[in-house]
Short mmCIF file of C-alpha atoms in Angstrom, two decimals:
data_model
loop_
_atom_site.label_atom_id
_atom_site.label_comp_id
_atom_site.label_asym_id
_atom_site.label_seq_id
_atom_site.Cartn_x
_atom_site.Cartn_y
_atom_site.Cartn_z
CA MET A 958 60.16 38.08 51.91
CA ALA A 959 62.74 35.78 50.28
CA ARG A 960 65.24 37.46 48.01
CA ARG A 961 64.46 36.77 44.36
CA ARG A 962 67.10 35.18 42.18
CA GLN A 963 68.23 37.44 39.36
CA ILE A 964 68.53 35.61 36.05
CA TYR A 965 69.71 38.40 33.77
CA GLU A 966 70.20 42.17 33.66
CA GLY A 967 70.08 44.07 30.40
CA LYS A 968 70.27 47.75 29.53
CA ALA A 969 66.58 48.46 30.24
CA LYS A 970 65.25 45.46 32.15
CA ILE A 971 66.08 42.88 34.81
CA LEU A 972 64.77 39.31 34.71
CA TYR A 973 64.08 37.45 37.95
CA GLU A 974 63.09 33.87 38.61
CA GLY A 975 59.33 33.54 38.36
CA PRO A 976 56.88 32.09 40.89
CA GLU A 977 56.18 29.02 38.74
CA PRO A 978 58.37 26.82 36.51
CA GLY A 979 58.73 28.28 33.03
CA THR A 980 58.02 31.87 34.14
CA LEU A 981 60.12 34.96 34.79
CA ILE A 982 59.46 38.37 36.31
CA GLN A 983 60.48 41.21 33.99
CA TYR A 984 61.41 44.45 35.78
CA PHE A 985 61.51 47.70 33.78
CA LYS A 986 64.32 50.10 34.75
CA ASP A 987 64.57 53.86 34.31
CA ASP A 988 68.05 53.49 32.82
CA ALA A 989 68.42 54.84 29.30
CA THR A 990 71.17 53.86 26.89
CA ALA A 991 71.98 54.60 23.28
CA PHE A 992 74.63 53.67 20.70
CA ASN A 993 75.17 50.22 22.28
CA ALA A 994 75.43 51.71 25.79
CA GLN A 995 78.09 54.27 24.83
CA LYS A 996 75.63 56.92 26.01
CA LYS A 997 73.96 56.33 29.37
CA GLY A 998 71.45 58.22 31.45
CA THR A 999 68.18 58.00 33.38
CA ILE A 1000 64.65 58.90 32.37
CA ASN A 1001 62.62 59.10 35.59
CA GLY A 1002 59.44 57.05 35.37
CA LYS A 1003 60.37 55.46 32.04
CA GLY A 1004 60.14 51.94 33.47
CA VAL A 1005 56.61 52.52 34.71
CA LEU A 1006 55.46 53.95 31.38
CA ASN A 1007 57.13 51.24 29.30
CA ASN A 1008 55.63 48.53 31.51
CA ARG A 1009 52.13 49.90 30.93
CA ILE A 1010 52.59 50.58 27.21
CA SER A 1011 54.16 47.18 26.53
CA GLU A 1012 51.45 45.41 28.55
CA HIS A 1013 48.76 47.20 26.54
CA ILE A 1014 50.32 46.40 23.16
CA PHE A 1015 51.19 42.77 23.97
CA THR A 1016 47.67 42.19 25.28
CA MET A 1017 46.15 43.51 22.05
CA LEU A 1018 48.57 41.46 19.94
CA GLY A 1019 47.59 38.37 21.93
CA ASN A 1020 43.94 39.14 21.24
CA ILE A 1021 44.56 38.98 17.46
CA GLY A 1022 46.45 35.70 17.73
CA VAL A 1023 50.09 36.82 17.88
CA PRO A 1024 51.85 34.48 20.35
CA THR A 1025 53.84 36.41 22.99
CA HIS A 1026 55.71 35.79 26.21
CA PHE A 1027 53.46 38.20 28.15
CA LEU A 1028 51.25 36.70 30.88
CA ARG A 1029 50.17 39.63 33.08
CA ARG A 1030 51.36 42.83 34.70
CA LEU A 1031 52.23 42.40 38.37
CA ASN A 1032 52.76 45.99 39.53
CA MET A 1033 54.00 49.36 38.32
CA ARG A 1034 57.35 48.07 37.07
CA GLU A 1035 57.00 44.31 36.73
CA GLN A 1036 55.22 41.79 34.56
CA LEU A 1037 55.04 38.02 34.57
CA ILE A 1038 56.33 36.48 31.35
CA ARG A 1039 57.00 33.06 29.88
CA GLN A 1040 60.60 31.97 30.01
CA VAL A 1041 61.90 31.61 26.46
CA GLU A 1042 65.14 30.79 24.70
CA ILE A 1043 65.93 34.10 23.02
CA VAL A 1044 66.80 33.94 19.33
CA PRO A 1045 70.04 36.00 19.08
CA ILE A 1046 68.64 38.27 16.37
CA GLU A 1047 67.18 41.78 16.57
CA VAL A 1048 64.47 42.23 13.95
CA VAL A 1049 64.00 45.80 12.76
CA VAL A 1050 60.90 46.68 10.73
CA ARG A 1051 61.13 49.93 8.78
CA ASN A 1052 58.30 51.91 7.17
CA ILE A 1053 60.09 55.27 6.88
CA ALA A 1054 63.82 55.91 6.44
CA ALA A 1055 65.45 57.01 9.69
CA GLY A 1056 68.37 56.35 11.98
CA SER A 1057 71.01 53.90 10.79
CA MET A 1058 69.23 53.22 7.48
CA SER A 1059 69.43 56.89 6.51
CA LYS A 1060 73.12 57.07 7.45
CA ARG A 1061 74.03 53.75 5.85
CA LEU A 1062 72.25 54.29 2.54
CA GLY A 1063 72.22 58.08 2.27
CA ILE A 1064 68.44 58.27 2.25
CA GLU A 1065 66.96 61.44 3.71
CA GLU A 1066 65.37 60.82 7.08
CA GLY A 1067 61.60 60.89 6.83
CA THR A 1068 61.46 59.37 3.33
CA GLN A 1069 58.46 57.03 3.02
CA LEU A 1070 59.75 53.65 1.89
CA PRO A 1071 57.98 52.14 -1.15
CA ARG A 1072 57.61 48.90 0.82
CA THR A 1073 58.19 47.76 4.38
CA VAL A 1074 61.76 46.57 4.97
CA VAL A 1075 62.63 43.87 7.52
CA GLU A 1076 66.27 43.84 8.64
CA TYR A 1077 68.17 41.46 10.92
CA TYR A 1078 70.95 42.36 13.34
CA LEU A 1079 73.06 40.00 15.44
CA LYS A 1080 72.44 40.57 19.16
CA ASP A 1081 76.02 41.26 20.23
CA ASP A 1082 76.91 44.57 21.88
CA ALA A 1083 80.65 43.83 21.66
CA LEU A 1084 80.35 43.69 17.86
CA GLY A 1085 77.96 46.65 17.68
CA ASP A 1086 74.92 44.53 16.74
CA PRO A 1087 76.00 44.11 13.09
CA LEU A 1088 73.52 43.95 10.20
CA ILE A 1089 73.21 40.35 8.97
CA THR A 1090 71.33 38.53 6.19
CA ASP A 1091 69.10 35.47 6.04
CA GLU A 1092 72.14 33.57 4.73
CA HIS A 1093 74.18 34.42 7.84
CA ILE A 1094 71.32 33.33 10.11
CA LEU A 1095 70.94 29.98 8.38
CA CYS A 1096 74.69 29.41 7.94
CA PHE A 1097 75.48 29.88 11.63
CA GLY A 1098 72.33 28.21 12.93
CA TRP A 1099 70.95 31.21 14.78
CA ALA A 1100 67.50 30.19 13.51
CA SER A 1101 66.16 27.52 11.16
CA GLN A 1102 64.52 28.27 7.82
CA GLU A 1103 61.09 27.51 9.32
CA GLU A 1104 61.79 29.75 12.32
CA LEU A 1105 62.96 32.54 10.05
CA HIS A 1106 59.72 32.32 8.06
CA ASP A 1107 57.72 32.49 11.32
CA ILE A 1108 59.78 35.47 12.53
CA ALA A 1109 59.30 37.39 9.26
CA ASP A 1110 55.57 36.61 9.13
CA LEU A 1111 55.04 37.69 12.75
CA ALA A 1112 57.09 40.87 12.24
CA ILE A 1113 54.87 41.91 9.31
CA ARG A 1114 51.69 41.06 11.25
CA VAL A 1115 52.86 43.15 14.19
CA ASN A 1116 53.78 46.02 11.85
CA ASP A 1117 50.37 45.96 10.17
CA PHE A 1118 48.60 46.04 13.51
CA LEU A 1119 50.80 48.68 15.15
CA SER A 1120 50.75 50.95 12.09
CA GLY A 1121 46.96 51.04 12.29
CA LEU A 1122 46.92 51.40 16.07
CA PHE A 1123 49.28 54.37 16.08
CA ALA A 1124 47.74 55.99 12.99
CA GLY A 1125 44.45 56.02 14.88
CA ILE A 1126 45.98 58.20 17.61
CA GLY A 1127 47.88 60.54 15.30
CA ILE A 1128 51.30 58.85 15.40
CA ARG A 1129 53.44 57.57 12.52
CA LEU A 1130 55.18 54.28 13.19
CA VAL A 1131 58.55 54.96 11.56
CA ASP A 1132 60.36 51.78 12.58
CA PHE A 1133 60.70 49.43 15.54
CA LYS A 1134 62.76 46.55 16.92
CA LEU A 1135 61.41 43.14 17.88
CA GLU A 1136 62.93 40.15 19.64
CA PHE A 1137 61.67 36.59 19.49
CA GLY A 1138 62.10 33.49 21.63
CA ARG A 1139 61.57 29.76 21.46
CA ILE A 1140 59.29 27.84 23.79
CA TRP A 1141 59.73 24.09 23.78
CA ASP A 1142 57.10 21.38 23.70
CA ASN A 1143 59.17 18.21 24.05
CA ASP A 1144 61.42 18.30 20.96
CA TYR A 1145 59.37 20.90 19.09
CA ALA A 1146 60.23 24.61 19.38
CA ARG A 1147 57.69 27.34 18.69
CA ILE A 1148 58.57 31.00 17.96
CA ILE A 1149 56.84 33.68 20.04
CA LEU A 1150 57.25 37.43 20.45
CA ALA A 1151 59.40 38.45 23.45
CA ASP A 1152 61.08 41.52 25.04
CA GLU A 1153 58.89 44.68 24.93
CA ILE A 1154 57.24 47.16 22.58
CA SER A 1155 57.49 50.73 23.84
CA PRO A 1156 58.95 54.14 22.91
CA ASP A 1157 62.33 52.62 23.86
CA ASN A 1158 62.37 50.40 20.76
CA CYS A 1159 59.95 52.19 18.40
CA ARG A 1160 60.41 55.39 16.44
CA LEU A 1161 57.14 57.29 16.85
CA TRP A 1162 56.53 60.66 15.21
CA ASP A 1163 53.53 62.91 15.68
CA ALA A 1164 51.60 62.61 12.42
CA THR A 1165 50.97 66.36 12.15
CA THR A 1166 54.09 68.02 13.56
CA GLY A 1167 56.69 65.29 13.10
CA GLU A 1168 57.67 65.67 16.77
CA LYS A 1169 59.63 62.67 18.04
CA LEU A 1170 57.82 60.76 20.80
CA ASP A 1171 60.47 58.10 21.49
CA LYS A 1172 64.03 57.42 22.68
CA ASP A 1173 65.49 59.55 19.88
CA ARG A 1174 64.83 62.46 22.24
CA PHE A 1175 67.48 60.93 24.52
CA ARG A 1176 69.80 59.78 21.70
CA ARG A 1177 69.85 63.25 20.13
CA ASP A 1178 69.80 65.34 23.32
CA LEU A 1179 66.43 66.86 22.48
CA GLY A 1180 65.13 66.73 26.06
CA GLY A 1181 61.52 66.16 27.03
CA GLU A 1182 61.86 62.37 27.13
CA VAL A 1183 59.40 61.82 29.98
CA GLU A 1184 56.81 64.10 28.38
CA ALA A 1185 57.13 62.26 25.06
CA TYR A 1186 56.67 58.83 26.68
CA GLN A 1187 53.73 60.19 28.68
CA GLU A 1188 52.15 61.56 25.50
CA VAL A 1189 52.28 58.11 23.88
CA ALA A 1190 50.72 56.54 26.98
CA ARG A 1191 48.07 59.28 27.11
CA ARG A 1192 47.07 58.82 23.47
CA LEU A 1193 46.82 55.07 24.03
CA GLY A 1194 44.36 55.79 26.86
CA LEU A 1195 46.73 54.65 29.61
CA LEU A 1196 47.10 58.01 31.38
CA PRO A 1197 44.33 60.46 32.24
CA GLU A 1198 44.36 63.89 30.63
CA GLY A 1199 46.61 66.31 32.53
CA ALA A 1200 48.42 63.39 34.11
CA ASP A 1201 51.13 65.40 35.85
CA SER A 1202 49.80 63.65 38.94
CA ALA A 1203 50.24 60.20 37.41
CA VAL A 1204 52.22 57.88 39.65
CA LEU A 1205 55.44 57.23 37.73
CA ASP A 1206 57.85 56.84 40.64
CA LEU A 1207 56.55 54.91 43.64
CA GLU A 1208 59.20 56.24 46.04
CA SER A 1209 58.45 59.91 45.35
CA HIS A 1210 54.72 59.12 45.42
CA ARG A 1211 55.06 57.67 48.92
CA LYS A 1212 57.06 60.70 50.06
CA ARG A 1213 54.39 63.07 48.73
CA ARG A 1214 51.79 61.13 50.69
CA GLY A 1215 53.97 61.17 53.81
CA LYS A 1216 54.31 57.37 54.01
#
């Protein structure tokens, strides 16, 4: 089989050239990072779980008319996506105070916000992904006014949908990060949802106990990362009950089967 051409490698995913023009293959890694890659580690099987969770969520978002880059899942760790021009902005949607918002503003973590807050951060690890405003985005041309309206509207639509989805399975959607891309039709660019939606870029708390079911378990050295990600997948109906036997690592699965 011909070696695939790698297009890009990020902290959690690798992008390869796709089988058709305008497509890419997105590979989900088990690598875990936090604090702009100052903390690094591995969560075995994370890539498999995030691939399945993100596929499930992107498919449902597509069904309600949210345009996304997702085309289809290819295997345990890979999905076929549309190639987009990534807008260099991380969009963070917050429903409950946590993480950097709590530290920055002195608001106790877990405080229900009186309204949903949408924040923008410049995608630049070297600068620490600084918080930016609409004015910065427009001034430096990172997105146009029309694109910014589309991004904000889509972010709120996604939040409304995901809040209901997770509430239905006993999970509070605290906050989450989105990325968007442009697809071009001649001279006209359209904004669509890109990247992934998974416990890697969502804060998810059990609605009853407040237990963290996301990457904060890795960030804060709480342990139990795999179990937390599995629990999210299980509640979404993506893993059978008692899924200790779920295939999360293909290599170890083959060894167990003696292949």
